[in-house]
Amino acid sequence: IRDHRDVKAGTRIYLPDKKSVKRASRRSWRRPKTSAYAPRTRVKFIWPLKKVDISSRFGIRSNEKHDGIDIRAPRGTPIYAAARGKILFSGKGPSGYGNMIIIKHDKRTISIYAHNRRNLVREGEFVKQGREIATVGRTGRATGYHVHFEIRVNRKPVDPERYLRKKG
């Protein structure tokens, strides 16, 4: 459990006893085959907001998959391109994402910025890392002001925190 706030009331947690922990050898451990595994990419990402206040992490949230991280910020806060690339999409997104932007960074890697108040870029544009591309909003199925940020490698969502430098 990376963050105690991710554990909701009623969640079942298995805690092994000391005997079973001692019996498990390190050699028997294998990396789980989940989307949390971090495939390699040459893209170097920066945080999409200057101040980072993560309100929801990547993974299972309320028994549903959460494909990115939510970074809380006041309405209108600038959102920056996490890496250079070409704008593949800028507009109203599907299934509750609201206003969103998709940037293609290389043949395998894209980033997604959702729930934006205003998108400041257009499809086909090239952007440099750190360029302001949108402002924080709460469009779509957002419960508060934040940016939903995703990184996908080979179309699979990955944990963005594994690709971003530690803040603070």
PDB file of C-alpha atoms in Angstrom:
ATOM      1  CA  ILE A   1       0.000   0.000   0.000  1.00  0.00           C
ATOM      2  CA  ARG A   2       1.731   3.128  -1.217  1.00  0.00           C
ATOM      3  CA  ASP A   3      -0.736   5.633   0.210  1.00  0.00           C
ATOM      4  CA  HIS A   4      -3.146   4.975   3.087  1.00  0.00           C
ATOM      5  CA  ARG A   5      -5.717   7.244   1.381  1.00  0.00           C
ATOM      6  CA  ASP A   6      -6.082   4.634  -1.386  1.00  0.00           C
ATOM      7  CA  VAL A   7      -7.529   2.126   1.103  1.00  0.00           C
ATOM      8  CA  LYS A   8     -11.283   2.601   1.423  1.00  0.00           C
ATOM      9  CA  ALA A   9     -13.538   1.366   4.218  1.00  0.00           C
ATOM     10  CA  GLY A  10     -14.534  -2.243   3.574  1.00  0.00           C
ATOM     11  CA  THR A  11     -11.412  -3.109   1.557  1.00  0.00           C
ATOM     12  CA  ARG A  12     -10.126  -6.591   2.419  1.00  0.00           C
ATOM     13  CA  ILE A  13      -6.442  -6.680   3.270  1.00  0.00           C
ATOM     14  CA  TYR A  14      -4.479  -9.914   3.644  1.00  0.00           C
ATOM     15  CA  LEU A  15      -1.669  -9.793   6.204  1.00  0.00           C
ATOM     16  CA  PRO A  16       0.459 -12.958   6.261  1.00  0.00           C
ATOM     17  CA  ASP A  17       1.628 -14.359   9.573  1.00  0.00           C
ATOM     18  CA  LYS A  18       5.356 -14.398  10.437  1.00  0.00           C
ATOM     19  CA  LYS A  19       5.728 -18.104   9.600  1.00  0.00           C
ATOM     20  CA  SER A  20       4.483 -17.763   6.012  1.00  0.00           C
ATOM     21  CA  VAL A  21       6.651 -14.687   5.446  1.00  0.00           C
ATOM     22  CA  LYS A  22       9.778 -16.591   6.560  1.00  0.00           C
ATOM     23  CA  ARG A  23       8.904 -19.558   4.302  1.00  0.00           C
ATOM     24  CA  ALA A  24       8.621 -17.455   1.154  1.00  0.00           C
ATOM     25  CA  SER A  25      11.972 -17.390  -0.577  1.00  0.00           C
ATOM     26  CA  ARG A  26      13.184 -14.474  -2.646  1.00  0.00           C
ATOM     27  CA  ARG A  27      13.757 -16.788  -5.611  1.00  0.00           C
ATOM     28  CA  SER A  28      10.086 -17.758  -5.719  1.00  0.00           C
ATOM     29  CA  TRP A  29       8.977 -14.129  -6.096  1.00  0.00           C
ATOM     30  CA  ARG A  30       8.042 -13.078  -9.627  1.00  0.00           C
ATOM     31  CA  ARG A  31       6.997  -9.710 -10.995  1.00  0.00           C
ATOM     32  CA  PRO A  32       3.196  -9.711 -11.300  1.00  0.00           C
ATOM     33  CA  LYS A  33       1.912  -9.409 -14.866  1.00  0.00           C
ATOM     34  CA  THR A  34       0.012  -6.157 -14.439  1.00  0.00           C
ATOM     35  CA  SER A  35      -0.060  -2.773 -16.131  1.00  0.00           C
ATOM     36  CA  ALA A  36       1.872  -1.414 -13.122  1.00  0.00           C
ATOM     37  CA  TYR A  37       5.034  -2.906 -14.669  1.00  0.00           C
ATOM     38  CA  ALA A  38       7.023  -0.050 -16.185  1.00  0.00           C
ATOM     39  CA  PRO A  39       7.980  -0.724 -19.822  1.00  0.00           C
ATOM     40  CA  ARG A  40      10.994   1.203 -21.019  1.00  0.00           C
ATOM     41  CA  THR A  41      10.697   4.426 -22.958  1.00  0.00           C
ATOM     42  CA  ARG A  42      13.368   6.950 -23.888  1.00  0.00           C
ATOM     43  CA  VAL A  43      11.013   9.850 -23.191  1.00  0.00           C
ATOM     44  CA  LYS A  44      12.031  11.974 -20.175  1.00  0.00           C
ATOM     45  CA  PHE A  45       8.961  13.434 -18.498  1.00  0.00           C
ATOM     46  CA  ILE A  46       8.466  16.425 -16.217  1.00  0.00           C
ATOM     47  CA  TRP A  47       5.420  17.023 -14.001  1.00  0.00           C
ATOM     48  CA  PRO A  48       2.498  18.663 -15.841  1.00  0.00           C
ATOM     49  CA  LEU A  49       1.939  21.088 -12.933  1.00  0.00           C
ATOM     50  CA  LYS A  50       4.490  23.195 -11.041  1.00  0.00           C
ATOM     51  CA  LYS A  51       3.027  22.265  -7.650  1.00  0.00           C
ATOM     52  CA  VAL A  52       2.185  18.586  -7.121  1.00  0.00           C
ATOM     53  CA  ASP A  53      -0.699  17.548  -4.857  1.00  0.00           C
ATOM     54  CA  ILE A  54      -1.767  14.034  -5.860  1.00  0.00           C
ATOM     55  CA  SER A  55      -5.383  13.356  -4.946  1.00  0.00           C
ATOM     56  CA  SER A  56      -5.637   9.913  -6.575  1.00  0.00           C
ATOM     57  CA  ARG A  57      -2.916   7.499  -7.629  1.00  0.00           C
ATOM     58  CA  PHE A  58      -2.651   4.958 -10.460  1.00  0.00           C
ATOM     59  CA  GLY A  59      -4.236   1.549  -9.887  1.00  0.00           C
ATOM     60  CA  ILE A  60      -7.461   0.275  -8.396  1.00  0.00           C
ATOM     61  CA  ARG A  61      -9.752   2.977  -6.992  1.00  0.00           C
ATOM     62  CA  SER A  62     -13.170   2.097  -5.578  1.00  0.00           C
ATOM     63  CA  ASN A  63     -12.964  -1.315  -7.268  1.00  0.00           C
ATOM     64  CA  GLU A  64     -12.302   0.294 -10.661  1.00  0.00           C
ATOM     65  CA  LYS A  65      -9.117   0.739 -12.655  1.00  0.00           C
ATOM     66  CA  HIS A  66      -7.663   4.262 -12.549  1.00  0.00           C
ATOM     67  CA  ASP A  67      -5.309   4.619 -15.528  1.00  0.00           C
ATOM     68  CA  GLY A  68      -3.483   7.742 -14.391  1.00  0.00           C
ATOM     69  CA  ILE A  69      -2.918  10.102 -11.483  1.00  0.00           C
ATOM     70  CA  ASP A  70      -5.060  13.050 -10.449  1.00  0.00           C
ATOM     71  CA  ILE A  71      -3.157  16.176  -9.448  1.00  0.00           C
ATOM     72  CA  ARG A  72      -5.252  18.678  -7.497  1.00  0.00           C
ATOM     73  CA  ALA A  73      -4.835  22.393  -8.295  1.00  0.00           C
ATOM     74  CA  PRO A  74      -6.901  25.602  -8.296  1.00  0.00           C
ATOM     75  CA  ARG A  75      -9.105  26.380 -11.295  1.00  0.00           C
ATOM     76  CA  GLY A  76      -7.143  27.923 -14.152  1.00  0.00           C
ATOM     77  CA  THR A  77      -3.698  26.677 -13.029  1.00  0.00           C
ATOM     78  CA  PRO A  78      -1.433  26.207 -16.079  1.00  0.00           C
ATOM     79  CA  ILE A  79      -0.875  22.628 -17.310  1.00  0.00           C
ATOM     80  CA  TYR A  80       2.437  21.999 -19.084  1.00  0.00           C
ATOM     81  CA  ALA A  81       3.508  19.439 -21.694  1.00  0.00           C
ATOM     82  CA  ALA A  82       5.332  16.703 -19.772  1.00  0.00           C
ATOM     83  CA  ALA A  83       7.541  16.023 -22.817  1.00  0.00           C
ATOM     84  CA  ARG A  84       7.908  17.331 -26.358  1.00  0.00           C
ATOM     85  CA  GLY A  85       5.692  15.878 -29.026  1.00  0.00           C
ATOM     86  CA  LYS A  86       2.842  16.256 -31.496  1.00  0.00           C
ATOM     87  CA  ILE A  87      -0.737  17.022 -30.407  1.00  0.00           C
ATOM     88  CA  LEU A  88      -2.807  14.032 -31.558  1.00  0.00           C
ATOM     89  CA  PHE A  89      -6.066  15.236 -30.005  1.00  0.00           C
ATOM     90  CA  SER A  90      -7.376  18.409 -28.398  1.00  0.00           C
ATOM     91  CA  GLY A  91     -11.068  18.558 -27.590  1.00  0.00           C
ATOM     92  CA  LYS A  92     -13.904  16.883 -25.721  1.00  0.00           C
ATOM     93  CA  GLY A  93     -12.795  13.376 -24.822  1.00  0.00           C
ATOM     94  CA  PRO A  94     -14.695  10.117 -24.334  1.00  0.00           C
ATOM     95  CA  SER A  95     -16.268   8.598 -21.218  1.00  0.00           C
ATOM     96  CA  GLY A  96     -16.109  11.392 -18.696  1.00  0.00           C
ATOM     97  CA  TYR A  97     -12.647  12.795 -19.495  1.00  0.00           C
ATOM     98  CA  GLY A  98     -14.089  16.192 -20.432  1.00  0.00           C
ATOM     99  CA  ASN A  99     -11.731  18.517 -22.291  1.00  0.00           C
ATOM    100  CA  MET A 100      -8.556  16.585 -22.951  1.00  0.00           C
ATOM    101  CA  ILE A 101      -5.266  16.630 -24.830  1.00  0.00           C
ATOM    102  CA  ILE A 102      -3.242  13.676 -26.128  1.00  0.00           C
ATOM    103  CA  ILE A 103       0.423  14.173 -27.024  1.00  0.00           C
ATOM    104  CA  LYS A 104       2.411  11.618 -29.031  1.00  0.00           C
ATOM    105  CA  HIS A 105       6.051  11.633 -27.891  1.00  0.00           C
ATOM    106  CA  ASP A 106       7.500   8.786 -29.954  1.00  0.00           C
ATOM    107  CA  LYS A 107       6.233   5.695 -31.799  1.00  0.00           C
ATOM    108  CA  ARG A 108       5.273   3.976 -28.526  1.00  0.00           C
ATOM    109  CA  THR A 109       4.554   6.698 -25.953  1.00  0.00           C
ATOM    110  CA  ILE A 110       1.699   9.150 -25.412  1.00  0.00           C
ATOM    111  CA  SER A 111       0.547  11.330 -22.526  1.00  0.00           C
ATOM    112  CA  ILE A 112      -3.019  12.357 -21.716  1.00  0.00           C
ATOM    113  CA  TYR A 113      -4.227  15.471 -19.840  1.00  0.00           C
ATOM    114  CA  ALA A 114      -7.939  15.440 -18.949  1.00  0.00           C
ATOM    115  CA  HIS A 115     -10.671  17.517 -17.226  1.00  0.00           C
ATOM    116  CA  ASN A 116      -9.099  20.724 -18.586  1.00  0.00           C
ATOM    117  CA  ARG A 117     -10.921  24.031 -18.325  1.00  0.00           C
ATOM    118  CA  ARG A 118      -9.350  25.326 -21.556  1.00  0.00           C
ATOM    119  CA  ASN A 119      -7.138  23.619 -24.117  1.00  0.00           C
ATOM    120  CA  LEU A 120      -4.535  26.012 -25.518  1.00  0.00           C
ATOM    121  CA  VAL A 121      -3.187  23.818 -28.354  1.00  0.00           C
ATOM    122  CA  ARG A 122      -4.598  22.347 -31.568  1.00  0.00           C
ATOM    123  CA  GLU A 123      -4.295  18.966 -33.230  1.00  0.00           C
ATOM    124  CA  GLY A 124      -1.183  18.666 -35.400  1.00  0.00           C
ATOM    125  CA  GLU A 125       0.801  21.251 -33.430  1.00  0.00           C
ATOM    126  CA  PHE A 126       4.251  20.363 -32.112  1.00  0.00           C
ATOM    127  CA  VAL A 127       4.996  21.367 -28.519  1.00  0.00           C
ATOM    128  CA  LYS A 128       8.186  21.575 -26.515  1.00  0.00           C
ATOM    129  CA  GLN A 129       8.507  20.121 -23.033  1.00  0.00           C
ATOM    130  CA  GLY A 130       7.251  22.651 -20.482  1.00  0.00           C
ATOM    131  CA  ARG A 131       4.978  24.584 -22.857  1.00  0.00           C
ATOM    132  CA  GLU A 132       1.628  25.607 -21.376  1.00  0.00           C
ATOM    133  CA  ILE A 133      -0.989  23.490 -23.146  1.00  0.00           C
ATOM    134  CA  ALA A 134      -4.134  23.857 -20.999  1.00  0.00           C
ATOM    135  CA  THR A 135      -5.586  25.115 -17.715  1.00  0.00           C
ATOM    136  CA  VAL A 136      -6.930  23.086 -14.801  1.00  0.00           C
ATOM    137  CA  GLY A 137     -10.665  22.541 -14.747  1.00  0.00           C
ATOM    138  CA  ARG A 138     -13.266  20.000 -13.732  1.00  0.00           C
ATOM    139  CA  THR A 139     -14.943  19.047 -16.996  1.00  0.00           C
ATOM    140  CA  GLY A 140     -16.367  15.595 -17.630  1.00  0.00           C
ATOM    141  CA  ARG A 141     -16.873  13.390 -14.559  1.00  0.00           C
ATOM    142  CA  ALA A 142     -14.507  15.332 -12.307  1.00  0.00           C
ATOM    143  CA  THR A 143     -15.438  15.891  -8.662  1.00  0.00           C
ATOM    144  CA  GLY A 144     -13.008  18.747  -8.104  1.00  0.00           C
ATOM    145  CA  TYR A 145     -10.415  20.883  -9.867  1.00  0.00           C
ATOM    146  CA  HIS A 146      -7.511  18.717 -11.019  1.00  0.00           C
ATOM    147  CA  VAL A 147      -5.678  17.359 -14.042  1.00  0.00           C
ATOM    148  CA  HIS A 148      -5.966  13.654 -14.771  1.00  0.00           C
ATOM    149  CA  PHE A 149      -2.539  12.687 -16.189  1.00  0.00           C
ATOM    150  CA  GLU A 150      -1.785   9.417 -17.963  1.00  0.00           C
ATOM    151  CA  ILE A 151       1.216   7.926 -19.710  1.00  0.00           C
ATOM    152  CA  ARG A 152       0.685   5.025 -22.105  1.00  0.00           C
ATOM    153  CA  VAL A 153       3.436   2.880 -23.581  1.00  0.00           C
ATOM    154  CA  ASN A 154       2.415   0.568 -26.428  1.00  0.00           C
ATOM    155  CA  ARG A 155      -1.200   1.651 -25.742  1.00  0.00           C
ATOM    156  CA  LYS A 156      -1.075   0.286 -22.176  1.00  0.00           C
ATOM    157  CA  PRO A 157      -1.554   2.654 -19.225  1.00  0.00           C
ATOM    158  CA  VAL A 158       1.471   2.766 -16.915  1.00  0.00           C
ATOM    159  CA  ASP A 159       1.995   4.397 -13.527  1.00  0.00           C
ATOM    160  CA  PRO A 160       3.109   7.968 -14.369  1.00  0.00           C
ATOM    161  CA  GLU A 161       4.964   8.291 -11.061  1.00  0.00           C
ATOM    162  CA  ARG A 162       7.461   5.673 -12.281  1.00  0.00           C
ATOM    163  CA  TYR A 163       8.439   7.984 -15.153  1.00  0.00           C
ATOM    164  CA  LEU A 164       8.450  11.325 -13.315  1.00  0.00           C
ATOM    165  CA  ARG A 165      11.191  12.712 -11.102  1.00  0.00           C
ATOM    166  CA  LYS A 166      10.370  12.841  -7.397  1.00  0.00           C
ATOM    167  CA  LYS A 167       8.964  16.232  -6.366  1.00  0.00           C
ATOM    168  CA  GLY A 168       9.759  18.037  -3.170  1.00  0.00           C
TER     169      GLY A 168
END
